[in-house]
Coordinates of C-alpha atoms in Angstrom, one line a residue:
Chain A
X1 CA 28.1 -6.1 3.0
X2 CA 27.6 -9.4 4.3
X3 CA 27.3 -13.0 2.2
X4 CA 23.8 -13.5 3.2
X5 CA 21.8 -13.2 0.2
X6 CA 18.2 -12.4 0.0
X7 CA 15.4 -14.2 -2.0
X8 CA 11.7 -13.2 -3.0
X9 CA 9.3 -16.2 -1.7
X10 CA 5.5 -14.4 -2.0
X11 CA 3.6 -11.8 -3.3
X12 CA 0.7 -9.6 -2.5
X13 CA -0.7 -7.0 -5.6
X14 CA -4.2 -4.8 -4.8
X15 CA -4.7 -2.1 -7.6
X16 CA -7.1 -0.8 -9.9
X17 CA -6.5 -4.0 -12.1
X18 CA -7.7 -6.3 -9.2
X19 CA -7.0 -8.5 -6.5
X20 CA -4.1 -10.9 -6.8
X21 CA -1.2 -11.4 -8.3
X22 CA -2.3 -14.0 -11.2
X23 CA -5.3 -11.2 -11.8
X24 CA -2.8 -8.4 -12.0
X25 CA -0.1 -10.0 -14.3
X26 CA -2.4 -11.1 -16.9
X27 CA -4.2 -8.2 -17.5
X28 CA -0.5 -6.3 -17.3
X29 CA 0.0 -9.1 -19.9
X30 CA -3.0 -8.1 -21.3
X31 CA -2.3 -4.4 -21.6
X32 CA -5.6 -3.4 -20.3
X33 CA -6.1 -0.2 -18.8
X34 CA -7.3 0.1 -15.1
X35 CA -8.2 4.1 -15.3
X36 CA -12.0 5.2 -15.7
X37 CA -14.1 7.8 -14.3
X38 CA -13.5 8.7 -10.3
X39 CA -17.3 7.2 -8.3
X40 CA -15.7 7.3 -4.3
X41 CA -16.7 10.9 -4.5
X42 CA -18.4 14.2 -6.2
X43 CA -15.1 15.3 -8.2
X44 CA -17.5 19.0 -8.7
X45 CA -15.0 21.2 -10.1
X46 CA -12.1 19.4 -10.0
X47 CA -9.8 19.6 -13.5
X48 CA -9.1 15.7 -13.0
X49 CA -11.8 13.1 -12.3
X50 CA -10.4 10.1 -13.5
X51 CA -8.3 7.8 -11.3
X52 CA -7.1 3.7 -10.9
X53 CA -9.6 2.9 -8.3
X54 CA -9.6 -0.6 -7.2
X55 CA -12.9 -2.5 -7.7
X56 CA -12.8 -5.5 -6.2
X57 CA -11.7 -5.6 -3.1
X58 CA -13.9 -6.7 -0.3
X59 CA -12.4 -6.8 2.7
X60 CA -14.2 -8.7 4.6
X61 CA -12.3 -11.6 3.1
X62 CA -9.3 -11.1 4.6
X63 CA -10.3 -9.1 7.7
X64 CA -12.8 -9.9 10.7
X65 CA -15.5 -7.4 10.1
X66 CA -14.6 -5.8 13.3
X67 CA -11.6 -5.2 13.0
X68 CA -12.4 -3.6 8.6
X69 CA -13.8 -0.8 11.3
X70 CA -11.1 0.3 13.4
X71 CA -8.9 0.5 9.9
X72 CA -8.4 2.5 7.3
X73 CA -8.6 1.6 3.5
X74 CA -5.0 1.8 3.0
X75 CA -4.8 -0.7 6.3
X76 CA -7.1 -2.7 5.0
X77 CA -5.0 -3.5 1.5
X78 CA -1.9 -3.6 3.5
X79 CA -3.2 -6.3 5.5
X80 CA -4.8 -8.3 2.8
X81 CA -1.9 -8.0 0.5
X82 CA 0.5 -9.2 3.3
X83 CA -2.2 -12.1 3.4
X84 CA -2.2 -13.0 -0.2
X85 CA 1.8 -12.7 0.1
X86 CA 2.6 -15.1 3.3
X87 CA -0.3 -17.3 1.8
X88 CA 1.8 -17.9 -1.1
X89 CA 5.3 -17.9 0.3
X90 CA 3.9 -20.5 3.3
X91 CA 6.2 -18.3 5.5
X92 CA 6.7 -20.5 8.4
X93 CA 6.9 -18.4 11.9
X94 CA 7.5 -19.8 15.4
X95 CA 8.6 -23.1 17.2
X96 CA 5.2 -24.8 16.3
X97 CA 5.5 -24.7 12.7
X98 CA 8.1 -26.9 10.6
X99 CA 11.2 -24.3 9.6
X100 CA 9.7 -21.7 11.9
X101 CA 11.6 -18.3 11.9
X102 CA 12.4 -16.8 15.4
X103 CA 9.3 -14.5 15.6
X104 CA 12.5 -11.9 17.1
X105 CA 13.8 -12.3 13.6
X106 CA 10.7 -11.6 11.2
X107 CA 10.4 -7.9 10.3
X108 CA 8.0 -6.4 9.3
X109 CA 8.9 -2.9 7.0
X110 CA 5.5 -1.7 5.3
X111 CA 4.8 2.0 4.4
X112 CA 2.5 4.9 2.7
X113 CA 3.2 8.0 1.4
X114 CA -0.4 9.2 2.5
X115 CA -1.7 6.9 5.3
X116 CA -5.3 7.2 6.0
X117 CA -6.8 10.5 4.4
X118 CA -10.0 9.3 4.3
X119 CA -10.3 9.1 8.0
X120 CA -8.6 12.1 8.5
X121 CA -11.3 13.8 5.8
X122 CA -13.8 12.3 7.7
X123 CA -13.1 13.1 10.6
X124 CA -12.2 16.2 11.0
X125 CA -15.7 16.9 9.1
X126 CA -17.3 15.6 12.1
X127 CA -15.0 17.7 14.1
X128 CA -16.6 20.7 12.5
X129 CA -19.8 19.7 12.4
X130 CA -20.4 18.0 16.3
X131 CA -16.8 19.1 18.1
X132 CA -13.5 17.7 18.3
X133 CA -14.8 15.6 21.4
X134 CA -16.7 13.5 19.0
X135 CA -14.3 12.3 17.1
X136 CA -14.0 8.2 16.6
X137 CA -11.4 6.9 19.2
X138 CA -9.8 5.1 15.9
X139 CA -9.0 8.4 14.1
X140 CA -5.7 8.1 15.2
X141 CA -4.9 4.3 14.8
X142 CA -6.7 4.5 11.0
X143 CA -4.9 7.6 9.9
X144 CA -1.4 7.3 11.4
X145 CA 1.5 5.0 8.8
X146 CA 2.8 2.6 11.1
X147 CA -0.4 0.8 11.7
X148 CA 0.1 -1.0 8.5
X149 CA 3.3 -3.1 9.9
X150 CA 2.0 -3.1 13.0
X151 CA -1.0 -4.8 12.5
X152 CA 0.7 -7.1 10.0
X153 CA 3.0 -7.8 13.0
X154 CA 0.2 -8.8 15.4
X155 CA -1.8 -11.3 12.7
X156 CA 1.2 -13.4 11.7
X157 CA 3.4 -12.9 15.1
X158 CA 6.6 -10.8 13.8
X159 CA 8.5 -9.5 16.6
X160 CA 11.5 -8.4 14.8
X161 CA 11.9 -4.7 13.6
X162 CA 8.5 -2.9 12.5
X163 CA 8.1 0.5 10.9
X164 CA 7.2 2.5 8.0
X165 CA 8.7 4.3 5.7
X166 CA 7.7 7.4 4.0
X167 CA 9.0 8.5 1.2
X168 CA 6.5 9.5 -1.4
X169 CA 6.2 7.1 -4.2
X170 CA 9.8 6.1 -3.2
X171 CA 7.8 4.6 -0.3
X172 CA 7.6 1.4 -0.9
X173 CA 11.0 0.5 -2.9
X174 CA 12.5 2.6 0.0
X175 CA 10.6 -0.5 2.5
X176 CA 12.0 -3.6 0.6
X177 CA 15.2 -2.3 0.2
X178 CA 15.7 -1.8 3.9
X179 CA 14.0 -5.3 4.7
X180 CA 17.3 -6.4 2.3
X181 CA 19.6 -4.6 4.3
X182 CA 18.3 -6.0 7.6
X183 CA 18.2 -9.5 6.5
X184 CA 22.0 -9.1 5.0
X185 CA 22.9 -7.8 8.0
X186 CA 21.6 -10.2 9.8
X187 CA 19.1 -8.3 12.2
X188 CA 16.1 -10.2 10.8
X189 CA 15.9 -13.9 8.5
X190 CA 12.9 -12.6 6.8
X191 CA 10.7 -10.1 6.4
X192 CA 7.5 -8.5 4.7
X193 CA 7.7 -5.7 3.1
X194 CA 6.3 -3.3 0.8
X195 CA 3.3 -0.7 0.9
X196 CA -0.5 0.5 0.7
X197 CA -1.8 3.1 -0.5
X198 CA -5.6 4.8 -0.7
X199 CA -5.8 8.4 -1.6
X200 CA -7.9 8.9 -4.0
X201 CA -10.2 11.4 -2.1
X202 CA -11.4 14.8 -2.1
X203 CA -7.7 15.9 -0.6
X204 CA -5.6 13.5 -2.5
X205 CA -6.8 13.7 -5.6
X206 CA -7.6 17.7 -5.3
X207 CA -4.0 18.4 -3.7
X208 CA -2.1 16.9 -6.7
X209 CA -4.7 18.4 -9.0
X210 CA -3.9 22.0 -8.6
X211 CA -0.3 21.3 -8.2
X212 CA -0.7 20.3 -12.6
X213 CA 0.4 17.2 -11.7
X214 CA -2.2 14.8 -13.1
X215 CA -3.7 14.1 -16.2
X216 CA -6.5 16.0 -17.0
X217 CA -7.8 13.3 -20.2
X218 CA -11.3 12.6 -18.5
X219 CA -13.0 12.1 -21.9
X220 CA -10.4 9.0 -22.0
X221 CA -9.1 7.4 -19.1
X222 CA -8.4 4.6 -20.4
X223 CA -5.6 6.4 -22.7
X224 CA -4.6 9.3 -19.7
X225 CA -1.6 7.3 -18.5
X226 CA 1.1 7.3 -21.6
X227 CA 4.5 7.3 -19.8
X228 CA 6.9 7.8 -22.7
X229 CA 4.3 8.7 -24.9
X230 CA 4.7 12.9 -26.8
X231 CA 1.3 13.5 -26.0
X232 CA 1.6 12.5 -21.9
X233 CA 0.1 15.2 -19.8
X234 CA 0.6 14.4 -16.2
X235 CA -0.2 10.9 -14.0
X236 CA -2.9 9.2 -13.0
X237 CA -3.9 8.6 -9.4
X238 CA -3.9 4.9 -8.7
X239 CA -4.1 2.7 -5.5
X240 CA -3.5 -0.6 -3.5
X241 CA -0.6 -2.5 -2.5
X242 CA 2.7 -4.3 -3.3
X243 CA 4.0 -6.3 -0.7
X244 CA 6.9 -8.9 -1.1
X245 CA 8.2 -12.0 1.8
X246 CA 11.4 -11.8 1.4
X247 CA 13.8 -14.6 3.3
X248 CA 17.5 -15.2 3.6
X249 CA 18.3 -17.9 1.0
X250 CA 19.7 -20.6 2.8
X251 CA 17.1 -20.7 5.3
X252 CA 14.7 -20.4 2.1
X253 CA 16.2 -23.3 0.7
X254 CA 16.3 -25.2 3.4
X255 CA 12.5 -25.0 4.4
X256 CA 12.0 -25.7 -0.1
X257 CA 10.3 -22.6 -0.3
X258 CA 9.5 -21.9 -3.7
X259 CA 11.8 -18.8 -4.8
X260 CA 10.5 -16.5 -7.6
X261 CA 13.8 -14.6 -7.5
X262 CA 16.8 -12.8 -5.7
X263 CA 16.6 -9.2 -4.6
X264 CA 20.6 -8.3 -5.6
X265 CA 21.0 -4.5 -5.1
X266 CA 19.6 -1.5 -3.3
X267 CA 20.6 1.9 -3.9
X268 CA 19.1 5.3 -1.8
X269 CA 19.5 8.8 -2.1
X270 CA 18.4 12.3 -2.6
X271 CA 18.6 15.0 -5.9
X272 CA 19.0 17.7 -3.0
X273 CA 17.4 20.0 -5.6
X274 CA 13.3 20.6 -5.4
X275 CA 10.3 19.8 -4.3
X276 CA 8.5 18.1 -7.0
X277 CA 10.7 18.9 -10.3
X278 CA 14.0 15.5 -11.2
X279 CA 17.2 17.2 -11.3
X280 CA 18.4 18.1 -14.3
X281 CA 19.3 15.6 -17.1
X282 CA 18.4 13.2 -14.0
X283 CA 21.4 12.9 -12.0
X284 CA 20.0 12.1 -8.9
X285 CA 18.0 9.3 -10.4
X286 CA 21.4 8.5 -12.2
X287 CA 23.7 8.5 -9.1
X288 CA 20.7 5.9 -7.7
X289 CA 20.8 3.2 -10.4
X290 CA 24.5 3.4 -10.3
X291 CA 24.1 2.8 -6.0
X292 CA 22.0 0.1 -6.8
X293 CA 24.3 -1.8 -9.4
X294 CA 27.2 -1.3 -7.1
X295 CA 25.9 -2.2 -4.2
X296 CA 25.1 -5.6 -6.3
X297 CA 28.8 -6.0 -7.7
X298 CA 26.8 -6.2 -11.5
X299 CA 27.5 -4.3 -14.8
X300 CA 25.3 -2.1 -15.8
X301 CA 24.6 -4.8 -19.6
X302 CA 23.6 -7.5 -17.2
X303 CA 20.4 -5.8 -16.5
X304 CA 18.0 -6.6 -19.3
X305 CA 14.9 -5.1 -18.1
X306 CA 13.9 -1.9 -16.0
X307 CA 10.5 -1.3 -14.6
X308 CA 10.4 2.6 -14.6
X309 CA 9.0 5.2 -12.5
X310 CA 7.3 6.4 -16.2
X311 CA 4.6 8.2 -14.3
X312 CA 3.4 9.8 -17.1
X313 CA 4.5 13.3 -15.9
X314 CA 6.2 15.1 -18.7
X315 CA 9.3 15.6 -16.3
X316 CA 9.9 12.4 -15.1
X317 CA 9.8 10.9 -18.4
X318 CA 12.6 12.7 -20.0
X319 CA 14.4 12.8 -17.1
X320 CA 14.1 9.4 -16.3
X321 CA 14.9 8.5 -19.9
X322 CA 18.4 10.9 -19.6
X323 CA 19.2 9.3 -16.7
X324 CA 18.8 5.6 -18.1
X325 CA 21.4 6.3 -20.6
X326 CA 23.6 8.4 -18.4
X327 CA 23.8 4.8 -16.8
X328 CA 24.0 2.5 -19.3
X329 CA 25.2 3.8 -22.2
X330 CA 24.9 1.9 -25.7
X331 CA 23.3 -0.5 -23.6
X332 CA 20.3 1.3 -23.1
X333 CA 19.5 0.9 -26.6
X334 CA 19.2 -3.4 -25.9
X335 CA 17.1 -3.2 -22.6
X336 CA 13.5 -3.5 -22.4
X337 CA 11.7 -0.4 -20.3
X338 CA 8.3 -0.6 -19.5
X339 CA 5.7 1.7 -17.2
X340 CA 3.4 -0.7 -15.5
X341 CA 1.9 3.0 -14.3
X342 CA 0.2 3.3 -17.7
X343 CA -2.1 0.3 -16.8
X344 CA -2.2 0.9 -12.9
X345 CA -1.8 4.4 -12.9
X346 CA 0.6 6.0 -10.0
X347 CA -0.1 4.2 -6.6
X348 CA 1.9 6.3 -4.8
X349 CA 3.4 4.9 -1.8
X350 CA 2.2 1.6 -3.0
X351 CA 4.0 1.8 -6.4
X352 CA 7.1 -0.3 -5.4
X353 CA 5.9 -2.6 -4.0
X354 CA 3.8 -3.4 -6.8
X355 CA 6.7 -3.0 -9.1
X356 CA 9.2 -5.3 -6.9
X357 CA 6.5 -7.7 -7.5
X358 CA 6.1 -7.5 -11.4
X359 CA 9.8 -7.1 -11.0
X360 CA 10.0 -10.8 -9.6
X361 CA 7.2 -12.0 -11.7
X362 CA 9.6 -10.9 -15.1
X363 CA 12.4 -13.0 -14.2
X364 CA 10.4 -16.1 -13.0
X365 CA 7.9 -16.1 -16.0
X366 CA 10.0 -14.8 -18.8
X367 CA 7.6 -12.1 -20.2
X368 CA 8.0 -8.2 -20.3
X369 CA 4.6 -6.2 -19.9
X370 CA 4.2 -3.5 -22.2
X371 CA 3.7 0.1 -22.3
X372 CA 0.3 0.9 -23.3
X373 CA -0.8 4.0 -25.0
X374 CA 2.4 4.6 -26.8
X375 CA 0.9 6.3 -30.1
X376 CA 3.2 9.4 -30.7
X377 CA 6.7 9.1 -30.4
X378 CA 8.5 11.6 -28.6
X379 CA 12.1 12.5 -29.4
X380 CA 13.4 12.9 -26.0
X381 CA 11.9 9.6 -25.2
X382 CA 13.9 6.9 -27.2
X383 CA 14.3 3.6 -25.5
X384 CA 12.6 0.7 -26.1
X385 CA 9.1 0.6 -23.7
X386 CA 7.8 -2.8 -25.0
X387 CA 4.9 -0.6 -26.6
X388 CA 1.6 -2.1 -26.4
X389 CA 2.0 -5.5 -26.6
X390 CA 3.7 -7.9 -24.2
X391 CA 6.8 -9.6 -25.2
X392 CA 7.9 -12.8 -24.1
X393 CA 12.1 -12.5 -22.9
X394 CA 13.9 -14.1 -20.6
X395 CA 15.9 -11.7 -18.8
X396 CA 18.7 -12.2 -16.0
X397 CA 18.5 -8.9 -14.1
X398 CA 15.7 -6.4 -13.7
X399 CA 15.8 -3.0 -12.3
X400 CA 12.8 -1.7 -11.0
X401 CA 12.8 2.5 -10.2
X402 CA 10.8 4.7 -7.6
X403 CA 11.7 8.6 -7.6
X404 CA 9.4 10.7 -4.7
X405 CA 8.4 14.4 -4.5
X406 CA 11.3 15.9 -1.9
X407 CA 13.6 14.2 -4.6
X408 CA 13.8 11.3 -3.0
X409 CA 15.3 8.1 -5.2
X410 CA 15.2 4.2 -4.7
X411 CA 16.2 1.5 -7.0
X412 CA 15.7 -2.2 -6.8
X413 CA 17.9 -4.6 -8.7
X414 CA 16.9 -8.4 -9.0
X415 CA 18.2 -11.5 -10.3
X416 CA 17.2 -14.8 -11.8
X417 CA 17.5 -17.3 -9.6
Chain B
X1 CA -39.1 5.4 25.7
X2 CA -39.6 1.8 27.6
X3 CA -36.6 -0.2 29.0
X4 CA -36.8 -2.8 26.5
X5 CA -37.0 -0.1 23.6
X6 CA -33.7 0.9 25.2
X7 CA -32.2 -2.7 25.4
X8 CA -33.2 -3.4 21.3
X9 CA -31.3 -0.3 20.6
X10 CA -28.1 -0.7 23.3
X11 CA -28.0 -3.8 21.8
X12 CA -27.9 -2.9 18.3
X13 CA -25.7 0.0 18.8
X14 CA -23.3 -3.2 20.4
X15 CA -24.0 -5.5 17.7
X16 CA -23.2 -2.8 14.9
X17 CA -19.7 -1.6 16.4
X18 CA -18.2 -4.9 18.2
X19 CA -19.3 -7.2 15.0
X20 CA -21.3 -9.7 17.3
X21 CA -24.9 -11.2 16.7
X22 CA -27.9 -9.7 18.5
X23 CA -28.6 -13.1 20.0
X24 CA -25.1 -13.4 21.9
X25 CA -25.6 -9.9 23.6
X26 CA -26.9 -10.8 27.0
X27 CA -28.2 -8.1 29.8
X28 CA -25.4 -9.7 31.8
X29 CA -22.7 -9.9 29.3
X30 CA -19.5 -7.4 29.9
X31 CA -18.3 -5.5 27.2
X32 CA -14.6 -6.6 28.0
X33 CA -15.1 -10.0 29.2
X34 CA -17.8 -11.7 27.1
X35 CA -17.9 -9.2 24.2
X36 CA -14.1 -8.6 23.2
X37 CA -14.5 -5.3 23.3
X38 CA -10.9 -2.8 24.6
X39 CA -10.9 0.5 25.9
X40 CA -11.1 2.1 22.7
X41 CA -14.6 0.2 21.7
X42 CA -15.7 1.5 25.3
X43 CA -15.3 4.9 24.5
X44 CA -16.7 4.7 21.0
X45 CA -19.8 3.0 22.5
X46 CA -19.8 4.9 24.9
X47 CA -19.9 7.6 22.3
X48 CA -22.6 6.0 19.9
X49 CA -25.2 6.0 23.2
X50 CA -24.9 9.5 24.3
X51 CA -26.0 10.4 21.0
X52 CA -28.6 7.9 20.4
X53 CA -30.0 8.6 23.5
X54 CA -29.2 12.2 23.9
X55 CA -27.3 11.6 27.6
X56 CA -24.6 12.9 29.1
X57 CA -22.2 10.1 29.9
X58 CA -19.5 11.6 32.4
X59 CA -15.9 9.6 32.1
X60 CA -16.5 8.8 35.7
X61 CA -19.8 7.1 35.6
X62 CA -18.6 5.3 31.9
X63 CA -16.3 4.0 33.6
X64 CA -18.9 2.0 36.0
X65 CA -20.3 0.9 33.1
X66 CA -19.1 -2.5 32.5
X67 CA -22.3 -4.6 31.4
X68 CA -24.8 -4.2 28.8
X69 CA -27.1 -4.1 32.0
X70 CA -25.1 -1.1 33.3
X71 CA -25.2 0.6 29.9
X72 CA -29.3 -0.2 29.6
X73 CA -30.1 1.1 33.5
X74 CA -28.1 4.2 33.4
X75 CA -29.8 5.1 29.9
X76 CA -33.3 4.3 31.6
X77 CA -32.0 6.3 34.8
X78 CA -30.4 9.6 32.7
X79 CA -33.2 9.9 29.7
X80 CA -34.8 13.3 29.9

């Protein structure tokens, strides 16, 4: 592609270990546990009734109260997670500002693999109960995907391409990776990117339940998400946001933004195979990292460090596990992979975006966060996952990995900059 | 119910869904001009009164409706 190279100025994390980034990287550091008993509703029969909720959020301080109404919860971390992340990055847009970008060249690329369930539960309750004529006029702006960007769009001004991805819990890797490609290209000079997520409700949480797909350890959340781990026995619903700024780098430079790394490589495609289950020996997730490293002109022993998919599933984590040494060989033995999902649990359309930004947050702080819950080694699960305990390493390149139900894959590659 | 039972509650059906104080909602004020409200906070309070009030609100006489002043006299004019 083009010589315009792309460069990570802010981040914005929401999940079930807080608000923040600083909040979220230290208890990753920490390798504390987000998971506990569901409260947002009566879980009644349900086989799973433990999830990542997030605790802290109060929106109220980042969004006009008015407004918290006409939105949605996954809205609602979208927004204040694109707050936190232009907050930090001082992304300057329009003529007024020093540096401005064009507004006409700021995209905005934010998705959800869900969107707003919880106003579509609600609603259609009070459909039953008082008629589909009652319904809120802002059913349809709080449950449809593309509210997200847009509303990020109309707070900070960005005229420049706006949609939303959806891709399952590719969603999000799927978003920055296309906010590369447009700033490469040259449509956009920077963008925000990354995604929201808020399912955890009687639908979300009961449609992935009797599919088998989550973890049914209620007597121990705190231990239910063990990507890697022999005894894993499906993932953990989390939620919350990961949203990046991203900014071509001489225009980055120029302004002396601070620059927490360089998004290198991008790769997209499909396993073409089923619904839910990897392809076998994971060769669509294979064919993906391999996109990703070419697309970035790098070997495959430059990367040091890969933040997984490692849901916890006990699919994805052989597969995923096959498919890193399909990859990289005898270097798959010297890298460092970790699950940040065994602390957050699986944020879905959100998971990403949170991972781009732990991504960054590895190469500009020199420290790996662990795998937690890794107790009983399983033989089809050999690599190193940084069990446990945090390591300190500096790394050069990290890969960060988002496979979605359709078999959809997306990998990330950054850089140390 | 007297008119200015009906006014404390129009205005703290307005108060609750446009986010505004109780003190800055004036008989005279209009929803769009003075309140902030768009079309789709009309037709939610819109909403919110017909069921407070148990009145039929018709899209053609809503659409009259452009003050609190309107909201409170059609109320007082329309409750059974």
């Amino acid at each position: 592609m083009s010589h315009r190279r792309v460069v990570i100025t802010g981040t914005g994390v929401i999940s079930a270990l807080g608000t923040g980034t600083e909040k979220n990287w230290q208890t990753l550091l920490a390798g504390k546990s987000g998971i506990s008993p569901i409260t947002r509703f009566d879980t009644g029969k349900l086989d799973t009734r433990i999830a990542g909720e997030v605790k802290d959020f109060e929106a109220e301080k980042f969004i006009d109260r008015r407004e918290v109404r006409r939105m949605d919860l996954y809205a609602q971390y979208a927004l204040a997670a694109a707050e936190m992340a232009v907050k930090e990055s001082g992304l300057p847009i329009g003529p007024d500002v020093p540096h401005g970008y064009t507004p006409e060249k700021v995209g905005v690329i934010v998705g959800s693999g869900i969107g707003g369930i919880a106003s579509l539960e609600e609603q259609h309750r009070k459909g039953l109960e008082k008629g589909f004529d009652r319904l809120s006029p802002f059913f349809i702006i709080q449950m449809i995907i593309n509210m997200a960007p847009g509303l990020i769009s109309m707070k900070y001004n960005c005229k420049g391409p706006n949609w939303a991805p959806v891709s399952a819990c590719a969603t999000s890797a799927h978003a920055i990776g296309e906010a590369w490609k447009s700033i490469k290209l040259g449509e956009t000079d920077a963008a925000i990117a990354g995604g929201a997520e808020a399912a955890i409700t009687p639908l979300g949480v009961g449609g992935f339940s009797v599919m088998k797909a989550l973890s049914t350890r209620n007597d121990d959340p705190t231990a239910a998400s063990r990507p890697f781990d022999k005894d894993r026995d499906g993932f953990v619903m989390g939620e919350g946001a990961g949203i990046l700024v991203l900014e071509e780098m001489e225009a980055a430079k120029k302004r002396g933004a601070r620059i927490l790394a360089e998004l290198v490589g991008y790769g997209a495609n499909s396993d073409a195979y089923h619904v839910t289950q990897p392809a076998p020996e994971g060769e669509g997730a294979a064919r993906c990292m391999r996109l990703a490293l070419e697309s970035a002109g790098m070997r495959p022993d430059e990367v040091g460090y890969i933040n997984a998919h490692g849901t916890s599933t006990p699919f994805n984590d052989a597969n995923e596990t096959k498919a890193i040494k399909a990859v990289f060989g005898d270097h798959a033995r010297k890298l460092a992979v970790s699950s940040t999902k065994s602390m957050t649990g699986h944020m879905l359309g959100a998971a990403g975006g949170y991972e781009g930004v732990v991504s960054a947050l590895v190469l500009s702080r020199n420290a790996l966060p662990p795998t937690i819950n890794q107790t009983s080694a399983d033989p089809d699960c050999d690599l190193d996952y940084v069990p446990n305990q945090a390591r300190e390493a500096r790394v050069d390149a990290v890969m960060s990995n988002s496979f979605g139900f359709g078999g959809t894959n997306a990998v990330l590659l950054f850089k140390r900059f | 119910m007297s008119t200015s039972a009906i006014e404390t509650k129009v205005k703290g059906i307005i108060a609750d869904q446009l986010g505004v104080g109780e003190d800055e909602i004036k008989v005279e004020s209009s929803f769009i001009e003075d309140l902030g409200a768009d079309s789709l906070d009309i037709v939610e309070l819109v909403m919110a009164m017909e069921e407070e009030f148990e009145v039929e609100i018709p899209d053609e006489e809503a659409e009259n409706i452009k003050t609190v002043g309107d909201a409170i006299n059609y109320i007082t004019n329309h409750k059974k």
